[in-house]
PDB file of C-alpha atoms in Angstrom:
ATOM      1  CA  LEU A  21      90.115 106.821  88.512  1.00 60.00           C
ATOM      2  CA  LYS A  22      87.425 105.209  89.865  1.00 72.00           C
ATOM      3  CA  GLU A  23      88.296 101.898  90.771  1.00 85.00           C
ATOM      4  CA  THR A  24      91.523 100.246  93.122  1.00 91.00           C
ATOM      5  CA  LEU A  25      94.596 100.274  90.786  1.00 91.00           C
ATOM      6  CA  ALA A  26      96.093  97.471  91.539  1.00 93.00           C
ATOM      7  CA  LEU A  27      99.296  97.686  90.454  1.00 95.00           C
ATOM      8  CA  SER A  28     101.272  94.925  89.516  1.00 95.00           C
ATOM      9  CA  ILE A  29     104.736  93.930  87.342  1.00 96.00           C
ATOM     10  CA  ASN A  30     105.321  90.389  87.042  1.00 93.00           C
ATOM     11  CA  GLY A  31     108.847  89.412  86.814  1.00 94.00           C
ATOM     12  CA  CYS A  32     110.355  92.870  88.475  1.00 95.00           C
ATOM     13  CA  GLU A  33     110.809  93.703  92.089  1.00 95.00           C
ATOM     14  CA  MET A  34     108.879  96.444  93.513  1.00 97.00           C
ATOM     15  CA  GLN A  35     109.748  98.527  96.962  1.00 97.00           C
ATOM     16  CA  LEU A  36     107.211 100.874  98.137  1.00 97.00           C
ATOM     17  CA  LEU A  37     108.667 103.739  99.523  1.00 97.00           C
ATOM     18  CA  SER A  38     105.972 106.667 100.517  1.00 97.00           C
ATOM     19  CA  LYS A  39     102.261 106.667 100.483  1.00 97.00           C
ATOM     20  CA  ASP A  40     100.116 109.872 100.036  1.00 97.00           C
ATOM     21  CA  GLY A  41     102.667 112.158 100.034  1.00 96.00           C
ATOM     22  CA  ILE A  42     104.470 110.056 103.157  1.00 97.00           C
ATOM     23  CA  TYR A  43     107.145 108.231 103.606  1.00 97.00           C
ATOM     24  CA  ILE A  44     106.500 104.804 105.354  1.00 97.00           C
ATOM     25  CA  ARG A  45     108.251 103.714 108.407  1.00 94.00           C
ATOM     26  CA  ASP A  46     110.105 101.100 107.393  1.00 94.00           C
ATOM     27  CA  PHE A  47     111.837 102.256 103.796  1.00 96.00           C
ATOM     28  CA  PRO A  48     111.545 100.624 101.255  1.00 97.00           C
ATOM     29  CA  ARG A  49     109.115  97.633 101.706  1.00 97.00           C
ATOM     30  CA  GLN A  50     109.376  94.774  98.678  1.00 96.00           C
ATOM     31  CA  ILE A  51     105.494  94.595  97.518  1.00 97.00           C
ATOM     32  CA  ASN A  52     104.523  92.273  95.417  1.00 95.00           C
ATOM     33  CA  SER A  53     100.774  94.606  94.330  1.00 95.00           C
ATOM     34  CA  ALA A  54     100.226  98.288  94.685  1.00 96.00           C
ATOM     35  CA  PRO A  55      96.145  98.668  95.693  1.00 95.00           C
ATOM     36  CA  VAL A  56      96.284 102.256  95.242  1.00 95.00           C
ATOM     37  CA  VAL A  57      92.771 103.492  95.789  1.00 95.00           C
ATOM     38  CA  PRO A  58      90.717 106.492  94.121  1.00 93.00           C
ATOM     39  CA  GLY A  59      92.651 109.674  95.038  1.00 93.00           C
ATOM     40  CA  GLY A  60      95.362 108.069  96.605  1.00 95.00           C
ATOM     41  CA  ARG A  61      99.188 107.961  95.596  1.00 96.00           C
ATOM     42  CA  ALA A  62     102.206 106.060  95.777  1.00 97.00           C
ATOM     43  CA  ASP A  63     106.139 106.029  95.457  1.00 97.00           C
ATOM     44  CA  ILE A  64     107.726 102.604  94.099  1.00 97.00           C
ATOM     45  CA  MET A  65     110.960 101.820  92.628  1.00 96.00           C
ATOM     46  CA  VAL A  66     110.739  99.346  90.527  1.00 95.00           C
ATOM     47  CA  ARG A  67     114.160  97.031  89.339  1.00 93.00           C
ATOM     48  CA  CYS A  68     114.051  94.225  86.120  1.00 93.00           C
ATOM     49  CA  MET A  69     116.552  91.896  86.443  1.00 89.00           C
ATOM     50  CA  ASN A  70     116.328  90.268  83.037  1.00 90.00           C
ATOM     51  CA  PRO A  71     117.794  92.062  79.659  1.00 92.00           C
ATOM     52  CA  SER A  72     115.918  92.548  76.456  1.00 94.00           C
ATOM     53  CA  GLN A  73     112.862  91.873  77.593  1.00 94.00           C
ATOM     54  CA  SER A  74     109.370  93.649  78.396  1.00 94.00           C
ATOM     55  CA  PHE A  75     107.356  93.592  81.386  1.00 96.00           C
ATOM     56  CA  THR A  76     103.743  94.244  81.940  1.00 94.00           C
ATOM     57  CA  MET A  77     102.455  96.646  83.937  1.00 95.00           C
ATOM     58  CA  SER A  78      98.769  95.179  85.258  1.00 93.00           C
ATOM     59  CA  GLY A  79      96.406  97.406  86.729  1.00 92.00           C
ATOM     60  CA  TRP A  80      92.644  97.115  87.239  1.00 86.00           C
ATOM     61  CA  ARG A  81      91.257  93.724  87.106  1.00 85.00           C
ATOM     62  CA  GLY A  82      94.585  92.235  85.361  1.00 85.00           C
ATOM     63  CA  THR A  83      93.673  95.408  82.453  1.00 90.00           C
ATOM     64  CA  THR A  84      97.416  96.020  81.122  1.00 93.00           C
ATOM     65  CA  VAL A  85      98.517  99.979  81.669  1.00 90.00           C
ATOM     66  CA  GLY A  86     101.883  99.741  80.226  1.00 92.00           C
ATOM     67  CA  THR A  87     105.013  97.974  79.579  1.00 93.00           C
ATOM     68  CA  ILE A  88     108.597  98.536  80.988  1.00 94.00           C
ATOM     69  CA  ALA A  89     111.049  97.069  78.002  1.00 94.00           C
ATOM     70  CA  THR A  90     114.497  96.110  79.075  1.00 92.00           C
ATOM     71  CA  SER A  91     117.405  97.226  77.402  1.00 92.00           C
ATOM     72  CA  ALA A  92     120.644  94.615  76.442  1.00 92.00           C
ATOM     73  CA  THR A  93     123.179  97.045  78.637  1.00 89.00           C
ATOM     74  CA  THR A  94     124.359  95.323  81.834  1.00 78.00           C
ATOM     75  CA  VAL A  95     124.348  97.908  84.631  1.00 86.00           C
ATOM     76  CA  GLN A  96     125.168  97.096  88.091  1.00 86.00           C
ATOM     77  CA  SER A  97     122.728  98.003  90.944  1.00 87.00           C
ATOM     78  CA  ALA A  98     122.346  97.258  94.351  1.00 89.00           C
ATOM     79  CA  PRO A  99     119.399  96.914  97.062  1.00 90.00           C
ATOM     80  CA  LEU A 100     118.136 100.202  98.201  1.00 92.00           C
ATOM     81  CA  ALA A 101     119.658 101.040 101.681  1.00 94.00           C
ATOM     82  CA  ALA A 102     117.282 101.048 104.744  1.00 95.00           C
ATOM     83  CA  TRP A 103     116.755 104.480 105.902  1.00 93.00           C
ATOM     84  CA  THR A 104     114.140 106.043 108.919  1.00 91.00           C
ATOM     85  CA  PRO A 105     112.698 109.322 107.587  1.00 91.00           C
ATOM     86  CA  PRO A 106     112.508 112.237 110.474  1.00 92.00           C
ATOM     87  CA  PHE A 107     108.816 113.158 110.733  1.00 94.00           C
ATOM     88  CA  PRO A 108     107.517 116.653 111.618  1.00 92.00           C
ATOM     89  CA  SER A 109     105.496 116.767 114.768  1.00 88.00           C
ATOM     90  CA  TYR A 110     102.193 116.691 112.761  1.00 88.00           C
ATOM     91  CA  LEU A 111     103.396 112.960 112.231  1.00 95.00           C
ATOM     92  CA  SER A 112     104.110 111.505 115.611  1.00 94.00           C
ATOM     93  CA  ASP A 113     103.386 108.014 115.547  1.00 97.00           C
ATOM     94  CA  LEU A 114     100.543 107.781 117.741  1.00 98.00           C
ATOM     95  CA  ARG A 115      99.886 103.846 117.586  1.00 97.00           C
ATOM     96  CA  ASN A 116     100.425 104.041 121.224  1.00 97.00           C
ATOM     97  CA  THR A 117      98.542 107.455 122.075  1.00 97.00           C
ATOM     98  CA  PRO A 118      95.335 106.827 123.137  1.00 97.00           C
ATOM     99  CA  ALA A 119      92.386 109.402 121.470  1.00 98.00           C
ATOM    100  CA  SER A 120      91.721 112.480 123.843  1.00 98.00           C
ATOM    101  CA  ASN A 121      88.478 112.014 126.086  1.00 97.00           C
ATOM    102  CA  GLY A 122      85.309 111.707 123.652  1.00 97.00           C
ATOM    103  CA  CYS A 123      87.636 112.197 120.274  1.00 98.00           C
ATOM    104  CA  SER A 124      86.778 108.627 119.343  1.00 98.00           C
ATOM    105  CA  CYS A 125      83.951 108.621 116.839  1.00 98.00           C
ATOM    106  CA  SER A 126      82.794 106.224 113.776  1.00 98.00           C
ATOM    107  CA  THR A 127      82.116 106.866 110.503  1.00 98.00           C
ATOM    108  CA  GLU A 128      81.000 105.387 107.472  1.00 97.00           C
ATOM    109  CA  LEU A 129      80.192 105.795 103.933  1.00 97.00           C
ATOM    110  CA  ASP A 130      77.645 104.251 101.999  1.00 95.00           C
ATOM    111  CA  ASN A 131      74.328 105.117  99.890  1.00 93.00           C
ATOM    112  CA  ASP A 132      75.752 108.603  98.608  1.00 93.00           C
ATOM    113  CA  ALA A 133      75.590 109.288 102.424  1.00 96.00           C
ATOM    114  CA  VAL A 134      77.584 109.674 105.199  1.00 97.00           C
ATOM    115  CA  ASN A 135      76.700 108.290 108.841  1.00 97.00           C
ATOM    116  CA  GLY A 136      73.252 107.953 107.143  1.00 96.00           C
ATOM    117  CA  ARG A 137      72.694 112.209 105.867  1.00 96.00           C
ATOM    118  CA  SER A 138      73.742 113.437 102.570  1.00 96.00           C
ATOM    119  CA  PHE A 139      75.647 116.560 103.113  1.00 96.00           C
ATOM    120  CA  GLN A 140      74.558 119.879 104.122  1.00 94.00           C
ATOM    121  CA  LEU A 141      76.424 122.986 104.078  1.00 91.00           C
ATOM    122  CA  ASN A 142      75.338 124.302 108.096  1.00 92.00           C
ATOM    123  CA  GLU A 143      75.875 120.802 109.889  1.00 96.00           C
ATOM    124  CA  ILE A 144      79.044 119.245 110.999  1.00 96.00           C
ATOM    125  CA  LEU A 145      79.780 115.592 111.899  1.00 97.00           C
ATOM    126  CA  HIS A 146      82.464 115.032 114.203  1.00 97.00           C
ATOM    127  CA  SER A 147      84.282 118.073 116.163  1.00 97.00           C
ATOM    128  CA  GLY A 148      87.483 118.468 117.902  1.00 97.00           C
ATOM    129  CA  TYR A 149      89.884 120.930 118.977  1.00 98.00           C
ATOM    130  CA  LEU A 150      93.268 122.175 118.680  1.00 97.00           C
ATOM    131  CA  GLY A 151      95.449 119.381 120.783  1.00 96.00           C
ATOM    132  CA  ALA A 152      93.900 116.477 120.843  1.00 97.00           C
ATOM    133  CA  VAL A 153      94.390 113.259 119.119  1.00 98.00           C
ATOM    134  CA  ILE A 154      91.448 112.601 117.101  1.00 98.00           C
ATOM    135  CA  GLU A 155      90.478 108.766 116.822  1.00 98.00           C
ATOM    136  CA  ARG A 156      88.013 107.746 113.758  1.00 98.00           C
ATOM    137  CA  SER A 157      86.098 103.828 113.027  1.00 97.00           C
ATOM    138  CA  VAL A 158      86.170 104.413 109.316  1.00 97.00           C
ATOM    139  CA  ASN A 159      83.545 101.761 107.558  1.00 96.00           C
ATOM    140  CA  ALA A 160      84.468 102.679 104.177  1.00 92.00           C
ATOM    141  CA  ASP A 161      83.978  98.941 102.406  1.00 86.00           C
ATOM    142  CA  ASP A 162      83.428 100.319  98.694  1.00 87.00           C
ATOM    143  CA  HIS A 163      83.897 103.512  99.426  1.00 94.00           C
ATOM    144  CA  PRO A 164      87.393 105.229  99.431  1.00 95.00           C
ATOM    145  CA  TYR A 165      87.133 107.670 102.764  1.00 97.00           C
ATOM    146  CA  HIS A 166      89.474 110.748 101.822  1.00 97.00           C
ATOM    147  CA  GLN A 167      90.444 113.406 104.634  1.00 98.00           C
ATOM    148  CA  HIS A 168      91.149 117.090 103.952  1.00 97.00           C
ATOM    149  CA  VAL A 169      93.969 118.819 106.245  1.00 97.00           C
ATOM    150  CA  TYR A 170      95.041 116.497 108.259  1.00 97.00           C
ATOM    151  CA  PRO A 171      96.561 112.838 107.275  1.00 97.00           C
ATOM    152  CA  TYR A 172      96.060 109.821 109.102  1.00 98.00           C
ATOM    153  CA  GLN A 173      98.237 107.048 110.403  1.00 98.00           C
ATOM    154  CA  LEU A 174      96.851 103.589 110.457  1.00 97.00           C
ATOM    155  CA  ILE A 175      96.403 101.674 114.075  1.00 96.00           C
ATOM    156  CA  GLY A 176      95.561  98.363 112.641  1.00 85.00           C
ATOM    157  CA  GLY A 177      96.311  96.363 109.311  1.00 76.00           C
ATOM    158  CA  GLN A 178      98.953  94.220 108.523  1.00 78.00           C
ATOM    159  CA  SER A 179      99.019  93.540 104.389  1.00 89.00           C
ATOM    160  CA  GLN A 180     102.176  94.227 102.648  1.00 92.00           C
ATOM    161  CA  TYR A 181     101.149  97.151 101.232  1.00 96.00           C
ATOM    162  CA  ASN A 182      99.074  98.538 104.505  1.00 95.00           C
ATOM    163  CA  ARG A 183     100.596  98.501 107.549  1.00 95.00           C
ATOM    164  CA  ALA A 184      99.950  99.771 111.145  1.00 96.00           C
ATOM    165  CA  GLY A 185     101.334 102.876 111.260  1.00 96.00           C
ATOM    166  CA  ASP A 186     101.272 103.901 108.143  1.00 97.00           C
ATOM    167  CA  TRP A 187     100.042 107.980 107.051  1.00 97.00           C
ATOM    168  CA  HIS A 188      97.253 107.800 104.006  1.00 97.00           C
ATOM    169  CA  ASP A 189      94.893 110.608 103.231  1.00 97.00           C
ATOM    170  CA  SER A 190      92.786 108.165 101.247  1.00 96.00           C
ATOM    171  CA  ILE A 191      91.910 104.418 102.279  1.00 95.00           C
ATOM    172  CA  LEU A 192      89.181 101.500 101.230  1.00 93.00           C
ATOM    173  CA  GLY A 193      87.771  99.121 103.548  1.00 91.00           C
ATOM    174  CA  SER A 194      87.306  99.242 107.678  1.00 93.00           C
ATOM    175  CA  ALA A 195      89.899 100.670 109.516  1.00 95.00           C
ATOM    176  CA  THR A 196      91.271 102.845 113.101  1.00 97.00           C
ATOM    177  CA  VAL A 197      92.828 105.794 111.897  1.00 97.00           C
ATOM    178  CA  ARG A 198      94.180 108.523 114.041  1.00 98.00           C
ATOM    179  CA  HIS A 199      95.899 111.946 113.772  1.00 98.00           C
ATOM    180  CA  LYS A 200      96.528 115.126 116.196  1.00 97.00           C
ATOM    181  CA  ALA A 201      94.740 118.457 115.246  1.00 96.00           C
ATOM    182  CA  ASP A 202      98.129 120.558 116.401  1.00 93.00           C
ATOM    183  CA  ARG A 203      98.226 123.302 113.334  1.00 93.00           C
ATOM    184  CA  PHE A 204      95.149 123.671 112.110  1.00 95.00           C
ATOM    185  CA  ALA A 205      91.692 125.456 113.062  1.00 96.00           C
ATOM    186  CA  GLY A 206      88.406 125.519 111.531  1.00 95.00           C
ATOM    187  CA  LYS A 207      86.555 122.484 109.408  1.00 95.00           C
ATOM    188  CA  ILE A 208      87.988 119.610 107.318  1.00 97.00           C
ATOM    189  CA  MET A 209      86.519 117.846 104.432  1.00 97.00           C
ATOM    190  CA  ILE A 210      85.636 114.355 104.199  1.00 97.00           C
ATOM    191  CA  HIS A 211      84.598 112.264 101.377  1.00 97.00           C
ATOM    192  CA  CYS A 212      83.583 109.224  99.251  1.00 96.00           C
ATOM    193  CA  HIS A 213      87.021 109.984  96.327  1.00 94.00           C
ATOM    194  CA  ARG A 214      84.439 108.553  93.976  1.00 92.00           C
ATOM    195  CA  LEU A 215      83.481 112.180  93.032  1.00 89.00           C
ATOM    196  CA  GLU A 216      80.504 110.832  91.505  1.00 91.00           C
ATOM    197  CA  HIS A 217      79.365 109.724  94.627  1.00 94.00           C
ATOM    198  CA  GLU A 218      80.374 113.058  96.381  1.00 92.00           C
ATOM    199  CA  ASP A 219      78.405 114.882  94.323  1.00 92.00           C
ATOM    200  CA  GLU A 220      75.236 113.005  95.191  1.00 94.00           C
ATOM    201  CA  GLY A 221      76.132 114.145  98.827  1.00 95.00           C
ATOM    202  CA  MET A 222      78.595 111.195 100.261  1.00 96.00           C
ATOM    203  CA  MET A 223      80.507 113.694 102.050  1.00 97.00           C
ATOM    204  CA  ALA A 224      80.776 115.700 105.537  1.00 98.00           C
ATOM    205  CA  MET A 225      81.990 118.015 107.371  1.00 97.00           C
ATOM    206  CA  GLU A 226      84.266 117.947 110.514  1.00 98.00           C
ATOM    207  CA  TRP A 227      85.270 121.179 112.863  1.00 97.00           C
ATOM    208  CA  ILE A 228      88.161 121.569 114.624  1.00 97.00           C
ATOM    209  CA  ASP A 229      87.553 124.636 117.389  1.00 97.00           C
ATOM    210  CA  PRO A 230      90.691 127.066 118.309  1.00 96.00           C
ATOM    211  CA  ASN A 231      89.818 126.794 121.685  1.00 96.00           C
ATOM    212  CA  PRO A 232      92.318 123.935 123.642  1.00 94.00           C
ATOM    213  CA  ASN A 233      88.985 123.670 125.527  1.00 95.00           C
ATOM    214  CA  ALA A 234      86.101 122.837 123.627  1.00 95.00           C
ATOM    215  CA  GLY A 235      86.394 119.388 124.369  1.00 96.00           C
ATOM    216  CA  CYS A 236      84.962 116.704 121.481  1.00 98.00           C
ATOM    217  CA  SER A 237      81.899 115.650 120.288  1.00 97.00           C
ATOM    218  CA  CYS A 238      80.323 112.726 117.949  1.00 98.00           C
ATOM    219  CA  GLY A 239      77.516 113.221 115.440  1.00 97.00           C
ATOM    220  CA  PHE A 240      75.936 116.013 113.743  1.00 97.00           C
ATOM    221  CA  ARG A 241      74.793 118.904 114.949  1.00 95.00           C
ATOM    222  CA  PRO A 242      74.957 122.539 113.628  1.00 95.00           C
ATOM    223  CA  ALA A 243      77.537 124.395 112.348  1.00 92.00           C
ATOM    224  CA  PRO A 244      79.725 126.759 114.333  1.00 89.00           C
ATOM    225  CA  ALA A 245      78.208 130.504 114.045  1.00 83.00           C
ATOM    226  CA  THR A 246      81.655 131.445 112.418  1.00 74.00           C
ATOM    227  CA  LEU A 247      81.296 128.742 109.639  1.00 74.00           C
ATOM    228  CA  VAL A 248      77.721 129.158 108.734  1.00 65.00           C
ATOM    229  CA  THR A 249      77.372 130.371 105.312  1.00 59.00           C
ATOM    230  CA  ASN A 250      73.824 130.896 104.224  1.00 55.00           C
ATOM    231  CA  ALA A 251      74.380 134.640 104.525  1.00 50.00           C
ATOM    232  CA  PRO A 252      74.056 136.941 101.458  1.00 52.00           C
ATOM    233  CA  ALA A 253      77.293 138.074 100.400  1.00 51.00           C
ATOM    234  CA  ALA A 254      78.358 141.856 100.615  1.00 58.00           C
ATOM    235  CA  PRO A 255      78.511 143.653  97.128  1.00 62.00           C
ATOM    236  CA  VAL A 256      82.312 143.961  95.873  1.00 58.00           C
ATOM    237  CA  ALA A 257      82.975 147.454  93.906  1.00 66.00           C
ATOM    238  CA  PRO A 258      84.065 147.323  90.567  1.00 69.00           C
ATOM    239  CA  VAL A 259      87.687 148.034  89.939  1.00 64.00           C
ATOM    240  CA  THR A 260      88.987 150.535  87.151  1.00 69.00           C
ATOM    241  CA  PRO A 261      91.682 148.958  85.617  1.00 67.00           C
ATOM    242  CA  ALA A 262      94.911 151.070  85.509  1.00 68.00           C
ATOM    243  CA  PRO A 263      96.325 151.866  81.994  1.00 71.00           C
ATOM    244  CA  VAL A 264      98.911 150.003  80.604  1.00 64.00           C
ATOM    245  CA  ALA A 265     101.730 151.282  79.293  1.00 66.00           C
ATOM    246  CA  PRO A 266     102.893 150.155  75.555  1.00 68.00           C
ATOM    247  CA  VAL A 267     105.663 148.092  75.405  1.00 60.00           C
ATOM    248  CA  ALA A 268     108.858 148.381  73.548  1.00 65.00           C
ATOM    249  CA  PRO A 269     109.395 146.273  70.525  1.00 65.00           C
ATOM    250  CA  VAL A 270     111.649 143.437  71.243  1.00 54.00           C
ATOM    251  CA  ALA A 271     114.607 142.933  68.422  1.00 59.00           C
ATOM    252  CA  PRO A 272     114.743 139.278  66.465  1.00 57.00           C
ATOM    253  CA  VAL A 273     117.473 136.879  68.240  1.00 48.00           C
ATOM    254  CA  THR A 274     118.952 134.844  66.084  1.00 49.00           C
ATOM    255  CA  SER A 275     119.574 131.650  67.519  1.00 43.00           C
ATOM    256  CA  ALA A 276     122.667 129.412  66.673  1.00 46.00           C
ATOM    257  CA  PRO A 277     122.191 125.931  65.134  1.00 46.00           C
ATOM    258  CA  VAL A 278     121.452 123.315  67.832  1.00 39.00           C
ATOM    259  CA  ARG A 279     123.206 119.828  67.364  1.00 42.00           C
ATOM    260  CA  SER A 280     121.396 116.603  68.105  1.00 39.00           C
ATOM    261  CA  PRO A 281     122.152 114.993  71.179  1.00 39.00           C
ATOM    262  CA  THR A 282     123.749 111.469  71.031  1.00 39.00           C
ATOM    263  CA  PRO A 283     121.922 108.855  71.923  1.00 36.00           C
ATOM    264  CA  SER A 284     122.492 106.910  75.534  1.00 35.00           C
ATOM    265  CA  SER A 285     121.105 104.460  77.016  1.00 33.00           C
ATOM    266  CA  SER A 286     120.505 106.752  80.750  1.00 31.00           C
ATOM    267  CA  ALA A 287     118.145 108.602  78.871  1.00 30.00           C
ATOM    268  CA  SER A 288     115.832 105.869  77.718  1.00 32.00           C
ATOM    269  CA  VAL A 289     113.121 104.515  79.608  1.00 36.00           C
ATOM    270  CA  LYS A 290     114.011 101.637  79.108  1.00 39.00           C
ATOM    271  CA  GLY A 291     115.648 100.004  82.180  1.00 39.00           C
ATOM    272  CA  ALA A 292     117.676  96.831  83.367  1.00 36.00           C
ATOM    273  CA  THR A 293     119.685  94.236  82.861  1.00 34.00           C
ATOM    274  CA  LYS A 294     121.762  91.924  84.564  1.00 35.00           C
ATOM    275  CA  GLY A 295     122.576  93.939  87.441  1.00 42.00           C
ATOM    276  CA  GLY A 296     119.245  95.997  87.320  1.00 47.00           C
ATOM    277  CA  ILE A 297     118.119  99.669  87.088  1.00 47.00           C
ATOM    278  CA  TRP A 298     116.127 101.217  89.437  1.00 57.00           C
ATOM    279  CA  LEU A 299     113.118 103.366  87.847  1.00 57.00           C
ATOM    280  CA  HIS A 300     111.364 105.796  90.084  1.00 49.00           C
ATOM    281  CA  GLY A 301     107.997 104.718  90.928  1.00 44.00           C
ATOM    282  CA  THR A 302     106.767 108.692  90.095  1.00 39.00           C
ATOM    283  CA  VAL A 303     106.855 107.854  86.265  1.00 37.00           C
ATOM    284  CA  LEU A 304     104.684 104.542  86.945  1.00 42.00           C
ATOM    285  CA  MET A 305     102.033 106.455  89.099  1.00 42.00           C
ATOM    286  CA  LEU A 306     101.368 108.739  86.396  1.00 34.00           C
ATOM    287  CA  THR A 307     101.038 106.351  83.820  1.00 32.00           C
ATOM    288  CA  ALA A 308      98.834 104.358  85.913  1.00 38.00           C
ATOM    289  CA  TYR A 309      96.564 107.159  86.663  1.00 39.00           C
ATOM    290  CA  ALA A 310      96.438 108.276  83.505  1.00 33.00           C
ATOM    291  CA  ALA A 311      95.302 104.559  81.699  1.00 35.00           C
ATOM    292  CA  SER A 312      93.200 103.893  84.672  1.00 35.00           C
ATOM    293  CA  TYR A 313      91.248 107.148  84.119  1.00 35.00           C
ATOM    294  CA  LEU A 314      90.667 105.887  80.761  1.00 36.00           C
ATOM    295  CA  LEU A 315      88.972 103.090  81.831  1.00 39.00           C
ATOM    296  CA  SER A 316      86.829 104.442  83.632  1.00 37.00           C
ATOM    297  CA  LYS A 317      84.930 106.320  80.946  1.00 36.00           C
TER     298      LYS A 317
END
């Protein structure tokens, strides 16, 4: 996926449930469009109210990525109930929690580089430590910013799709984001999720120190000694495979004839009617991914 998807379905209701695998706090959220960036994901419920009609799923620059066809059968449905999901400790709300001392750094993606430098194997960009609240001011207007290991929370933003408090691992644009490094120490890769840009050097490595007293640093510096990878690898001893005993032949199995299933509207991808059927957005997400990928070729 090379461009923002911008999924919309004219004439149908769209309810956002989660982004990048994490439920939103104001579940469900009605949206008109889902600007899913390269590397991003979204779970969306869709309800189309008019029977016997086709609805166009539009994507990048208005390109048609699919259709939804409703049946003539009347099916009643109700609005989705509001729900507050239980979040684990590593997804605690950080909107009112300031960054730990020295742990607020800036990251810019541009010109096949991060903060003006192409990727260097034995160099880290920023560093933190276990237990720190880490803040990044991200400037990625033309390049989707993707972070491994820890998802991050949007501290600002108030659009339909992106709101303060949402969690992501891929965003496009300028934003302040925070996460708490409370589980995993070691390296964290960040990169542009237009992969040809990553291949040209638009990626960098951050470091989470296991020592809670290590402090934070901003800017490039040599990687810790435990991370340096230019030493030659030790030779690997050859493995002699153990002999495998012959397998006894299996007797053929005669299967009973299978009856063809009776057609049912509930098994069809065709949706809704007078009351409307909710269609879970994972199907739409996969369809949109495939279509957008083909468009990018």
